[in-house]
Amino acid sequence: MKNKHIKIYRKALCFAESFFCAKIQLYKKEGIMKNILVTGGAGFIGSHLCEKLLEQGNHILCLDNFFTGSRKNVEHLMDNREFELIRHDIIEPIILEVDQIYNLACPASPIHYQHNAIKTIKTNVLGVTNMLDLADETKSRILQASTSEVYGDPIVHPQKESYWGNVNPIGIRSCYDEGKRVAEALMMDYHRQHNVDIRIIRIFNTYGPRMAQNDGRVVSNFIIQALKNEDITIYGDGSQTRSFCYVDDLVRGMITLMNTEDFMGPVNVGNDGEYTILELAKMIIELANSKSKIVFKPLPSDDPTQRRPDLTLAKEKLGYEPTIHVRDGLMKTIEYFEKVI
């Protein structure tokens, strides 16, 4: 009698699994649901991307080794049945069934990527190779999160995708700069040699809620110092420039690129408004109603003096335009940090 019940249970379980798999396949066929892997999905940008992809009705596999990512960034998604969190390092291969891969896994701030430079470059070489192998095996489309750092300290301004960059291959930042350049080369070689369906996005400075407090990025550093009424530290004389993109604009650009046919990039995505670091510091002091004073320290090695994207290609191919002004985005980010520090 016991064996009979076990057989009935197994049949029911197999039927349920078959029904669920058939339903998933139907959803995929009709374009309603995709099985999407987001590596680095518990990070600052990755968590916002997971959130948006879930809103669009997809099943999300969020993969992270939690070196810089945090469970707190995605804990509000954990009750969603279409969200799975996987602890894994892409330096090691993994087998998953996916339709699309967003590869964001890599420390992105100088403090974090220089903390273990060898690990950083392995992530950009071994990790990207593993993700490309997975894309090749599953015949899925893969988007590589590259960076404006591939341009190094640019002598062309603003930076177009056709510019090959000015990078120090043996400098303290090369684990990230050159790592991302190799990652782009691997993407192109897998496309040419194995016909892997690729997308390459070059991300410029991005900010917003869920930035890590200790990552050393200029926006989070200045906001935290301003909210604590501490001295705001500027490295150099503050004349170096950056362009700051609010995370929602970036995520929209990433998803648009992933789902655009017949265009693989590379393509710049960011905000082409340009500000000196000194202007940014003064703006944050004003918006935060801070009593902070500005102090100056020596500029780190290989720090770019200018950084601004030429968005002509993004506008032409993706219809992309940044929509959130830096002051509005900074206020949202300040309001976030007021709650967490």
Short mmCIF file of N, CA and C in Angstrom, two decimals, residues 42-197:
data_model
loop_
_atom_site.label_atom_id
_atom_site.label_comp_id
_atom_site.label_asym_id
_atom_site.label_seq_id
_atom_site.Cartn_x
_atom_site.Cartn_y
_atom_site.Cartn_z
N ALA A 42 23.16 41.15 -7.29
CA ALA A 42 22.91 41.72 -5.97
C ALA A 42 23.73 42.99 -5.75
N GLY A 43 24.36 43.48 -6.81
CA GLY A 43 25.10 44.72 -6.71
C GLY A 43 24.21 45.93 -6.90
N PHE A 44 24.82 47.09 -6.89
CA PHE A 44 24.10 48.36 -7.04
C PHE A 44 23.28 48.39 -8.33
N ILE A 45 23.95 48.29 -9.48
CA ILE A 45 23.24 48.34 -10.75
C ILE A 45 22.44 47.07 -10.98
N GLY A 46 23.04 45.92 -10.65
CA GLY A 46 22.39 44.64 -10.89
C GLY A 46 21.05 44.49 -10.21
N SER A 47 20.94 45.01 -8.99
CA SER A 47 19.68 44.89 -8.25
C SER A 47 18.57 45.70 -8.91
N HIS A 48 18.91 46.87 -9.43
CA HIS A 48 17.93 47.69 -10.15
C HIS A 48 17.51 47.01 -11.45
N LEU A 49 18.48 46.37 -12.11
CA LEU A 49 18.19 45.65 -13.35
C LEU A 49 17.26 44.47 -13.08
N CYS A 50 17.55 43.67 -12.04
CA CYS A 50 16.69 42.54 -11.67
C CYS A 50 15.26 43.02 -11.41
N GLU A 51 15.15 44.11 -10.68
CA GLU A 51 13.85 44.66 -10.32
C GLU A 51 13.04 45.02 -11.58
N LYS A 52 13.69 45.68 -12.52
CA LYS A 52 13.00 46.10 -13.75
C LYS A 52 12.62 44.92 -14.62
N LEU A 53 13.51 43.95 -14.73
CA LEU A 53 13.23 42.77 -15.55
C LEU A 53 12.08 41.95 -14.97
N LEU A 54 12.00 41.89 -13.64
CA LEU A 54 10.86 41.22 -13.00
C LEU A 54 9.56 41.95 -13.30
N GLU A 55 9.60 43.27 -13.24
CA GLU A 55 8.40 44.07 -13.55
C GLU A 55 7.90 43.79 -14.96
N GLN A 56 8.81 43.42 -15.85
CA GLN A 56 8.45 43.16 -17.24
C GLN A 56 7.96 41.73 -17.47
N GLY A 57 7.87 40.94 -16.37
CA GLY A 57 7.28 39.61 -16.47
C GLY A 57 8.25 38.50 -16.80
N ASN A 58 9.53 38.65 -16.42
CA ASN A 58 10.53 37.63 -16.69
C ASN A 58 10.85 36.81 -15.44
N HIS A 59 11.47 35.65 -15.66
CA HIS A 59 12.00 34.85 -14.55
C HIS A 59 13.48 35.19 -14.42
N ILE A 60 13.91 35.59 -13.23
CA ILE A 60 15.26 36.11 -13.03
C ILE A 60 16.10 35.18 -12.18
N LEU A 61 17.27 34.82 -12.70
CA LEU A 61 18.30 34.12 -11.93
C LEU A 61 19.36 35.16 -11.57
N CYS A 62 19.38 35.54 -10.32
CA CYS A 62 20.31 36.56 -9.82
C CYS A 62 21.51 35.85 -9.22
N LEU A 63 22.67 36.01 -9.85
CA LEU A 63 23.87 35.31 -9.42
C LEU A 63 24.88 36.31 -8.88
N ASP A 64 25.44 36.02 -7.70
CA ASP A 64 26.39 36.94 -7.09
C ASP A 64 27.28 36.18 -6.12
N ASN A 65 28.56 36.59 -6.00
CA ASN A 65 29.44 35.98 -4.99
C ASN A 65 29.52 36.82 -3.72
N PHE A 66 28.82 37.97 -3.72
CA PHE A 66 28.71 38.86 -2.57
C PHE A 66 30.04 39.47 -2.14
N PHE A 67 30.97 39.61 -3.09
CA PHE A 67 32.21 40.32 -2.78
C PHE A 67 31.91 41.81 -2.61
N THR A 68 31.15 42.37 -3.53
CA THR A 68 30.71 43.76 -3.37
C THR A 68 29.18 43.86 -3.34
N GLY A 69 28.49 42.85 -3.84
CA GLY A 69 27.03 42.84 -3.79
C GLY A 69 26.52 42.53 -2.39
N SER A 70 25.23 42.74 -2.17
CA SER A 70 24.64 42.52 -0.84
C SER A 70 23.24 41.93 -0.97
N ARG A 71 22.92 40.99 -0.09
CA ARG A 71 21.56 40.43 -0.06
C ARG A 71 20.52 41.51 0.21
N LYS A 72 20.91 42.53 0.95
CA LYS A 72 19.97 43.62 1.27
C LYS A 72 19.46 44.30 0.01
N ASN A 73 20.27 44.33 -1.02
CA ASN A 73 19.87 44.99 -2.27
C ASN A 73 18.73 44.28 -2.97
N VAL A 74 18.57 42.98 -2.70
CA VAL A 74 17.54 42.21 -3.41
C VAL A 74 16.55 41.54 -2.46
N GLU A 75 16.65 41.82 -1.17
CA GLU A 75 15.76 41.12 -0.23
C GLU A 75 14.29 41.45 -0.48
N HIS A 76 14.01 42.64 -1.04
CA HIS A 76 12.62 43.00 -1.35
C HIS A 76 12.08 42.21 -2.54
N LEU A 77 12.96 41.47 -3.24
CA LEU A 77 12.53 40.66 -4.38
C LEU A 77 12.38 39.18 -4.03
N MET A 78 12.80 38.81 -2.83
CA MET A 78 12.90 37.39 -2.48
C MET A 78 11.55 36.67 -2.43
N ASP A 79 10.48 37.40 -2.17
CA ASP A 79 9.16 36.77 -2.11
C ASP A 79 8.52 36.59 -3.48
N ASN A 80 9.17 37.11 -4.51
CA ASN A 80 8.66 36.96 -5.87
C ASN A 80 9.03 35.57 -6.38
N ARG A 81 8.05 34.77 -6.76
CA ARG A 81 8.29 33.39 -7.18
C ARG A 81 9.13 33.31 -8.46
N GLU A 82 9.23 34.42 -9.20
CA GLU A 82 10.01 34.42 -10.43
C GLU A 82 11.44 34.90 -10.21
N PHE A 83 11.84 35.01 -8.95
CA PHE A 83 13.19 35.49 -8.62
C PHE A 83 13.95 34.41 -7.86
N GLU A 84 15.15 34.07 -8.35
CA GLU A 84 16.02 33.11 -7.66
C GLU A 84 17.37 33.76 -7.40
N LEU A 85 17.87 33.60 -6.20
CA LEU A 85 19.18 34.12 -5.83
C LEU A 85 20.16 32.96 -5.71
N ILE A 86 21.27 33.03 -6.46
CA ILE A 86 22.27 31.97 -6.48
C ILE A 86 23.61 32.55 -6.06
N ARG A 87 24.22 31.93 -5.05
CA ARG A 87 25.57 32.37 -4.64
C ARG A 87 26.60 31.59 -5.47
N HIS A 88 27.32 32.33 -6.29
CA HIS A 88 28.29 31.67 -7.18
C HIS A 88 29.26 32.72 -7.71
N ASP A 89 30.49 32.29 -7.97
CA ASP A 89 31.52 33.14 -8.55
C ASP A 89 31.71 32.72 -10.00
N ILE A 90 31.58 33.67 -10.94
CA ILE A 90 31.63 33.29 -12.35
C ILE A 90 33.02 32.84 -12.80
N ILE A 91 34.02 32.99 -11.95
CA ILE A 91 35.32 32.42 -12.28
C ILE A 91 35.21 30.90 -12.42
N GLU A 92 34.23 30.31 -11.72
CA GLU A 92 33.94 28.88 -11.84
C GLU A 92 32.77 28.69 -12.81
N PRO A 93 32.84 27.68 -13.68
CA PRO A 93 31.74 27.45 -14.63
C PRO A 93 30.44 27.11 -13.91
N ILE A 94 29.32 27.34 -14.58
CA ILE A 94 28.01 26.99 -14.04
C ILE A 94 27.11 26.61 -15.21
N ILE A 95 26.21 25.65 -14.97
CA ILE A 95 25.27 25.21 -16.00
C ILE A 95 23.87 25.65 -15.61
N LEU A 96 23.25 26.46 -16.46
CA LEU A 96 21.90 26.95 -16.23
C LEU A 96 21.17 27.00 -17.57
N GLU A 97 19.84 26.95 -17.52
CA GLU A 97 19.03 27.10 -18.72
C GLU A 97 18.55 28.54 -18.79
N VAL A 98 19.05 29.29 -19.77
CA VAL A 98 18.73 30.72 -19.84
C VAL A 98 18.46 31.15 -21.27
N ASP A 99 17.75 32.27 -21.41
CA ASP A 99 17.49 32.88 -22.71
C ASP A 99 18.35 34.10 -22.94
N GLN A 100 18.66 34.81 -21.86
CA GLN A 100 19.50 36.01 -21.94
C GLN A 100 20.44 36.04 -20.74
N ILE A 101 21.61 36.64 -20.94
CA ILE A 101 22.59 36.80 -19.87
C ILE A 101 23.03 38.27 -19.84
N TYR A 102 22.85 38.90 -18.69
CA TYR A 102 23.45 40.22 -18.44
C TYR A 102 24.65 39.99 -17.54
N ASN A 103 25.86 40.20 -18.08
CA ASN A 103 27.06 39.94 -17.28
C ASN A 103 27.57 41.23 -16.64
N LEU A 104 27.18 41.43 -15.38
CA LEU A 104 27.61 42.62 -14.62
C LEU A 104 28.63 42.27 -13.54
N ALA A 105 28.99 41.01 -13.42
CA ALA A 105 29.82 40.56 -12.30
C ALA A 105 31.24 41.11 -12.42
N CYS A 106 31.59 42.05 -11.56
CA CYS A 106 32.95 42.58 -11.45
C CYS A 106 32.92 43.77 -10.51
N PRO A 107 33.87 43.87 -9.57
CA PRO A 107 33.94 45.10 -8.75
C PRO A 107 34.14 46.30 -9.67
N ALA A 108 33.45 47.40 -9.35
CA ALA A 108 33.47 48.54 -10.28
C ALA A 108 34.08 49.81 -9.68
N SER A 109 34.41 49.80 -8.40
CA SER A 109 35.02 51.00 -7.81
C SER A 109 36.51 50.73 -7.57
N PRO A 110 37.36 51.76 -7.70
CA PRO A 110 38.81 51.55 -7.54
C PRO A 110 39.19 50.88 -6.23
N ILE A 111 38.54 51.25 -5.13
CA ILE A 111 38.87 50.63 -3.84
C ILE A 111 38.66 49.12 -3.90
N HIS A 112 37.54 48.70 -4.48
CA HIS A 112 37.22 47.27 -4.51
C HIS A 112 38.01 46.51 -5.56
N TYR A 113 38.15 47.07 -6.78
CA TYR A 113 38.85 46.27 -7.78
C TYR A 113 40.36 46.26 -7.57
N GLN A 114 40.91 47.26 -6.86
CA GLN A 114 42.33 47.23 -6.54
C GLN A 114 42.63 46.41 -5.29
N HIS A 115 41.59 46.14 -4.48
CA HIS A 115 41.77 45.33 -3.27
C HIS A 115 42.34 43.95 -3.60
N ASN A 116 41.85 43.36 -4.70
CA ASN A 116 42.37 42.07 -5.16
C ASN A 116 42.44 42.14 -6.68
N ALA A 117 43.52 42.74 -7.16
CA ALA A 117 43.65 43.02 -8.59
C ALA A 117 43.64 41.75 -9.43
N ILE A 118 44.27 40.69 -8.92
CA ILE A 118 44.32 39.43 -9.68
C ILE A 118 42.92 38.85 -9.81
N LYS A 119 42.16 38.90 -8.73
CA LYS A 119 40.78 38.42 -8.76
C LYS A 119 39.95 39.23 -9.76
N THR A 120 40.17 40.53 -9.80
CA THR A 120 39.43 41.39 -10.72
C THR A 120 39.69 41.01 -12.16
N ILE A 121 40.97 40.83 -12.52
CA ILE A 121 41.26 40.52 -13.92
C ILE A 121 40.82 39.10 -14.27
N LYS A 122 40.84 38.19 -13.29
CA LYS A 122 40.31 36.84 -13.54
C LYS A 122 38.81 36.88 -13.82
N THR A 123 38.11 37.74 -13.09
CA THR A 123 36.66 37.89 -13.33
C THR A 123 36.40 38.35 -14.75
N ASN A 124 37.25 39.26 -15.24
CA ASN A 124 37.06 39.81 -16.58
C ASN A 124 37.55 38.89 -17.69
N VAL A 125 38.36 37.90 -17.36
CA VAL A 125 38.88 36.98 -18.38
C VAL A 125 38.24 35.60 -18.22
N LEU A 126 38.51 34.92 -17.10
CA LEU A 126 37.94 33.59 -16.88
C LEU A 126 36.43 33.65 -16.74
N GLY A 127 35.96 34.65 -15.96
CA GLY A 127 34.52 34.77 -15.73
C GLY A 127 33.75 35.05 -17.01
N VAL A 128 34.25 35.99 -17.81
CA VAL A 128 33.58 36.32 -19.07
C VAL A 128 33.63 35.12 -20.02
N THR A 129 34.75 34.40 -20.03
CA THR A 129 34.85 33.19 -20.86
C THR A 129 33.78 32.17 -20.46
N ASN A 130 33.60 31.97 -19.15
CA ASN A 130 32.58 31.03 -18.68
C ASN A 130 31.18 31.46 -19.08
N MET A 131 30.90 32.75 -19.01
CA MET A 131 29.58 33.24 -19.40
C MET A 131 29.37 33.12 -20.91
N LEU A 132 30.42 33.33 -21.68
CA LEU A 132 30.32 33.16 -23.13
C LEU A 132 30.13 31.69 -23.50
N ASP A 133 30.80 30.80 -22.79
CA ASP A 133 30.58 29.37 -23.00
C ASP A 133 29.14 28.99 -22.70
N LEU A 134 28.58 29.56 -21.63
CA LEU A 134 27.19 29.29 -21.28
C LEU A 134 26.26 29.83 -22.37
N ALA A 135 26.54 31.03 -22.86
CA ALA A 135 25.72 31.60 -23.93
C ALA A 135 25.80 30.74 -25.19
N ASP A 136 26.99 30.25 -25.49
CA ASP A 136 27.19 29.39 -26.66
C ASP A 136 26.40 28.08 -26.51
N GLU A 137 26.46 27.50 -25.32
CA GLU A 137 25.79 26.22 -25.06
C GLU A 137 24.27 26.35 -25.12
N THR A 138 23.75 27.44 -24.57
CA THR A 138 22.30 27.61 -24.47
C THR A 138 21.71 28.41 -25.63
N LYS A 139 22.60 28.90 -26.52
CA LYS A 139 22.17 29.74 -27.65
C LYS A 139 21.39 30.98 -27.16
N SER A 140 21.89 31.54 -26.08
CA SER A 140 21.26 32.72 -25.49
C SER A 140 22.04 33.98 -25.87
N ARG A 141 21.38 35.11 -25.79
CA ARG A 141 22.03 36.40 -26.05
C ARG A 141 22.72 36.87 -24.78
N ILE A 142 23.92 37.42 -24.91
CA ILE A 142 24.68 37.86 -23.74
C ILE A 142 25.07 39.32 -23.90
N LEU A 143 24.84 40.09 -22.84
CA LEU A 143 25.24 41.50 -22.79
C LEU A 143 26.38 41.66 -21.79
N GLN A 144 27.47 42.23 -22.25
CA GLN A 144 28.62 42.49 -21.38
C GLN A 144 28.59 43.93 -20.90
N ALA A 145 28.60 44.10 -19.57
CA ALA A 145 28.70 45.43 -18.98
C ALA A 145 30.15 45.87 -19.03
N SER A 146 30.50 46.60 -20.09
CA SER A 146 31.83 47.18 -20.19
C SER A 146 31.78 48.56 -19.53
N THR A 147 32.74 49.39 -19.82
CA THR A 147 32.91 50.61 -19.02
C THR A 147 33.60 51.71 -19.81
N SER A 148 33.36 52.93 -19.39
CA SER A 148 34.09 54.06 -19.95
C SER A 148 35.58 53.98 -19.63
N GLU A 149 35.95 53.15 -18.66
CA GLU A 149 37.36 52.99 -18.30
C GLU A 149 38.18 52.40 -19.45
N VAL A 150 37.53 51.79 -20.44
CA VAL A 150 38.29 51.28 -21.60
C VAL A 150 38.94 52.42 -22.36
N TYR A 151 38.46 53.66 -22.16
CA TYR A 151 39.05 54.82 -22.82
C TYR A 151 40.25 55.36 -22.03
N GLY A 152 40.44 54.88 -20.79
CA GLY A 152 41.56 55.32 -19.98
C GLY A 152 41.49 56.80 -19.67
N ASP A 153 42.64 57.47 -19.72
CA ASP A 153 42.70 58.93 -19.57
C ASP A 153 42.64 59.51 -20.97
N PRO A 154 41.45 59.83 -21.46
CA PRO A 154 41.27 60.06 -22.90
C PRO A 154 41.91 61.35 -23.41
N ILE A 155 42.43 61.27 -24.62
CA ILE A 155 42.94 62.46 -25.30
C ILE A 155 41.96 62.90 -26.39
N VAL A 156 40.83 62.19 -26.49
CA VAL A 156 39.72 62.57 -27.37
C VAL A 156 38.52 62.88 -26.48
N HIS A 157 37.86 64.01 -26.74
CA HIS A 157 36.77 64.43 -25.86
C HIS A 157 35.66 65.10 -26.66
N PRO A 158 34.38 64.70 -26.47
CA PRO A 158 33.93 63.56 -25.67
C PRO A 158 34.33 62.25 -26.33
N GLN A 159 34.12 61.14 -25.64
CA GLN A 159 34.61 59.86 -26.11
C GLN A 159 33.58 59.16 -27.01
N LYS A 160 33.99 58.86 -28.24
CA LYS A 160 33.18 58.08 -29.17
C LYS A 160 33.60 56.61 -29.10
N GLU A 161 32.70 55.74 -29.52
CA GLU A 161 32.99 54.30 -29.51
C GLU A 161 34.15 53.94 -30.42
N SER A 162 34.41 54.76 -31.42
CA SER A 162 35.51 54.49 -32.35
C SER A 162 36.88 54.81 -31.75
N TYR A 163 36.91 55.50 -30.62
CA TYR A 163 38.18 55.85 -29.98
C TYR A 163 38.75 54.64 -29.26
N TRP A 164 40.03 54.34 -29.49
CA TRP A 164 40.63 53.13 -28.93
C TRP A 164 41.20 53.32 -27.53
N GLY A 165 41.23 54.53 -27.04
CA GLY A 165 41.59 54.74 -25.64
C GLY A 165 43.05 55.03 -25.38
N ASN A 166 43.32 55.40 -24.13
CA ASN A 166 44.66 55.76 -23.68
C ASN A 166 44.85 55.16 -22.29
N VAL A 167 45.11 53.85 -22.25
CA VAL A 167 45.14 53.09 -20.99
C VAL A 167 46.57 52.69 -20.65
N ASN A 168 46.94 52.82 -19.38
CA ASN A 168 48.23 52.34 -18.89
C ASN A 168 48.10 50.84 -18.61
N PRO A 169 48.74 49.98 -19.40
CA PRO A 169 48.54 48.53 -19.24
C PRO A 169 49.18 47.93 -17.99
N ILE A 170 50.04 48.71 -17.31
CA ILE A 170 50.69 48.17 -16.11
C ILE A 170 50.42 49.03 -14.88
N GLY A 171 49.44 49.92 -14.97
CA GLY A 171 49.12 50.81 -13.85
C GLY A 171 48.26 50.13 -12.80
N ILE A 172 47.99 50.83 -11.72
CA ILE A 172 47.24 50.24 -10.60
C ILE A 172 45.77 50.02 -10.95
N ARG A 173 45.29 50.68 -12.01
CA ARG A 173 43.90 50.50 -12.44
C ARG A 173 43.77 49.48 -13.58
N SER A 174 44.89 48.96 -14.07
CA SER A 174 44.85 48.15 -15.28
C SER A 174 44.08 46.84 -15.10
N CYS A 175 44.01 46.33 -13.87
CA CYS A 175 43.25 45.09 -13.63
C CYS A 175 41.80 45.26 -14.06
N TYR A 176 41.28 46.47 -13.93
CA TYR A 176 39.91 46.77 -14.33
C TYR A 176 39.86 47.27 -15.77
N ASP A 177 40.68 48.31 -16.08
CA ASP A 177 40.66 48.91 -17.41
C ASP A 177 40.98 47.87 -18.49
N GLU A 178 42.14 47.22 -18.33
CA GLU A 178 42.56 46.24 -19.33
C GLU A 178 41.70 44.97 -19.25
N GLY A 179 41.23 44.64 -18.05
CA GLY A 179 40.34 43.49 -17.91
C GLY A 179 39.08 43.66 -18.73
N LYS A 180 38.51 44.85 -18.68
CA LYS A 180 37.29 45.12 -19.45
C LYS A 180 37.57 45.17 -20.95
N ARG A 181 38.76 45.62 -21.32
CA ARG A 181 39.13 45.63 -22.74
C ARG A 181 39.28 44.19 -23.25
N VAL A 182 39.88 43.33 -22.44
CA VAL A 182 39.98 41.91 -22.81
C VAL A 182 38.59 41.28 -22.91
N ALA A 183 37.71 41.65 -21.95
CA ALA A 183 36.35 41.12 -21.97
C ALA A 183 35.64 41.47 -23.29
N GLU A 184 35.83 42.71 -23.75
CA GLU A 184 35.24 43.09 -25.04
C GLU A 184 35.85 42.27 -26.18
N ALA A 185 37.16 42.05 -26.13
CA ALA A 185 37.82 41.25 -27.17
C ALA A 185 37.28 39.83 -27.19
N LEU A 186 37.08 39.24 -26.00
CA LEU A 186 36.52 37.90 -25.91
C LEU A 186 35.11 37.84 -26.49
N MET A 187 34.30 38.86 -26.19
CA MET A 187 32.95 38.92 -26.73
C MET A 187 32.99 38.90 -28.26
N MET A 188 33.83 39.72 -28.85
CA MET A 188 33.91 39.80 -30.30
C MET A 188 34.45 38.50 -30.89
N ASP A 189 35.45 37.89 -30.24
CA ASP A 189 36.01 36.64 -30.77
C ASP A 189 35.02 35.50 -30.72
N TYR A 190 34.22 35.41 -29.63
CA TYR A 190 33.19 34.38 -29.55
C TYR A 190 32.10 34.62 -30.60
N HIS A 191 31.83 35.88 -30.88
CA HIS A 191 30.83 36.18 -31.92
C HIS A 191 31.36 35.76 -33.29
N ARG A 192 32.61 36.11 -33.58
CA ARG A 192 33.18 35.79 -34.89
C ARG A 192 33.42 34.30 -35.07
N GLN A 193 33.89 33.64 -33.99
CA GLN A 193 34.29 32.24 -34.12
C GLN A 193 33.13 31.26 -33.88
N HIS A 194 32.22 31.61 -32.94
CA HIS A 194 31.13 30.69 -32.59
C HIS A 194 29.74 31.27 -32.86
N ASN A 195 29.71 32.47 -33.44
CA ASN A 195 28.43 33.11 -33.76
C ASN A 195 27.57 33.35 -32.52
N VAL A 196 28.20 33.60 -31.38
CA VAL A 196 27.46 33.92 -30.15
C VAL A 196 26.80 35.29 -30.33
N ASP A 197 25.55 35.38 -29.89
CA ASP A 197 24.76 36.60 -30.02
C ASP A 197 25.12 37.55 -28.88
#
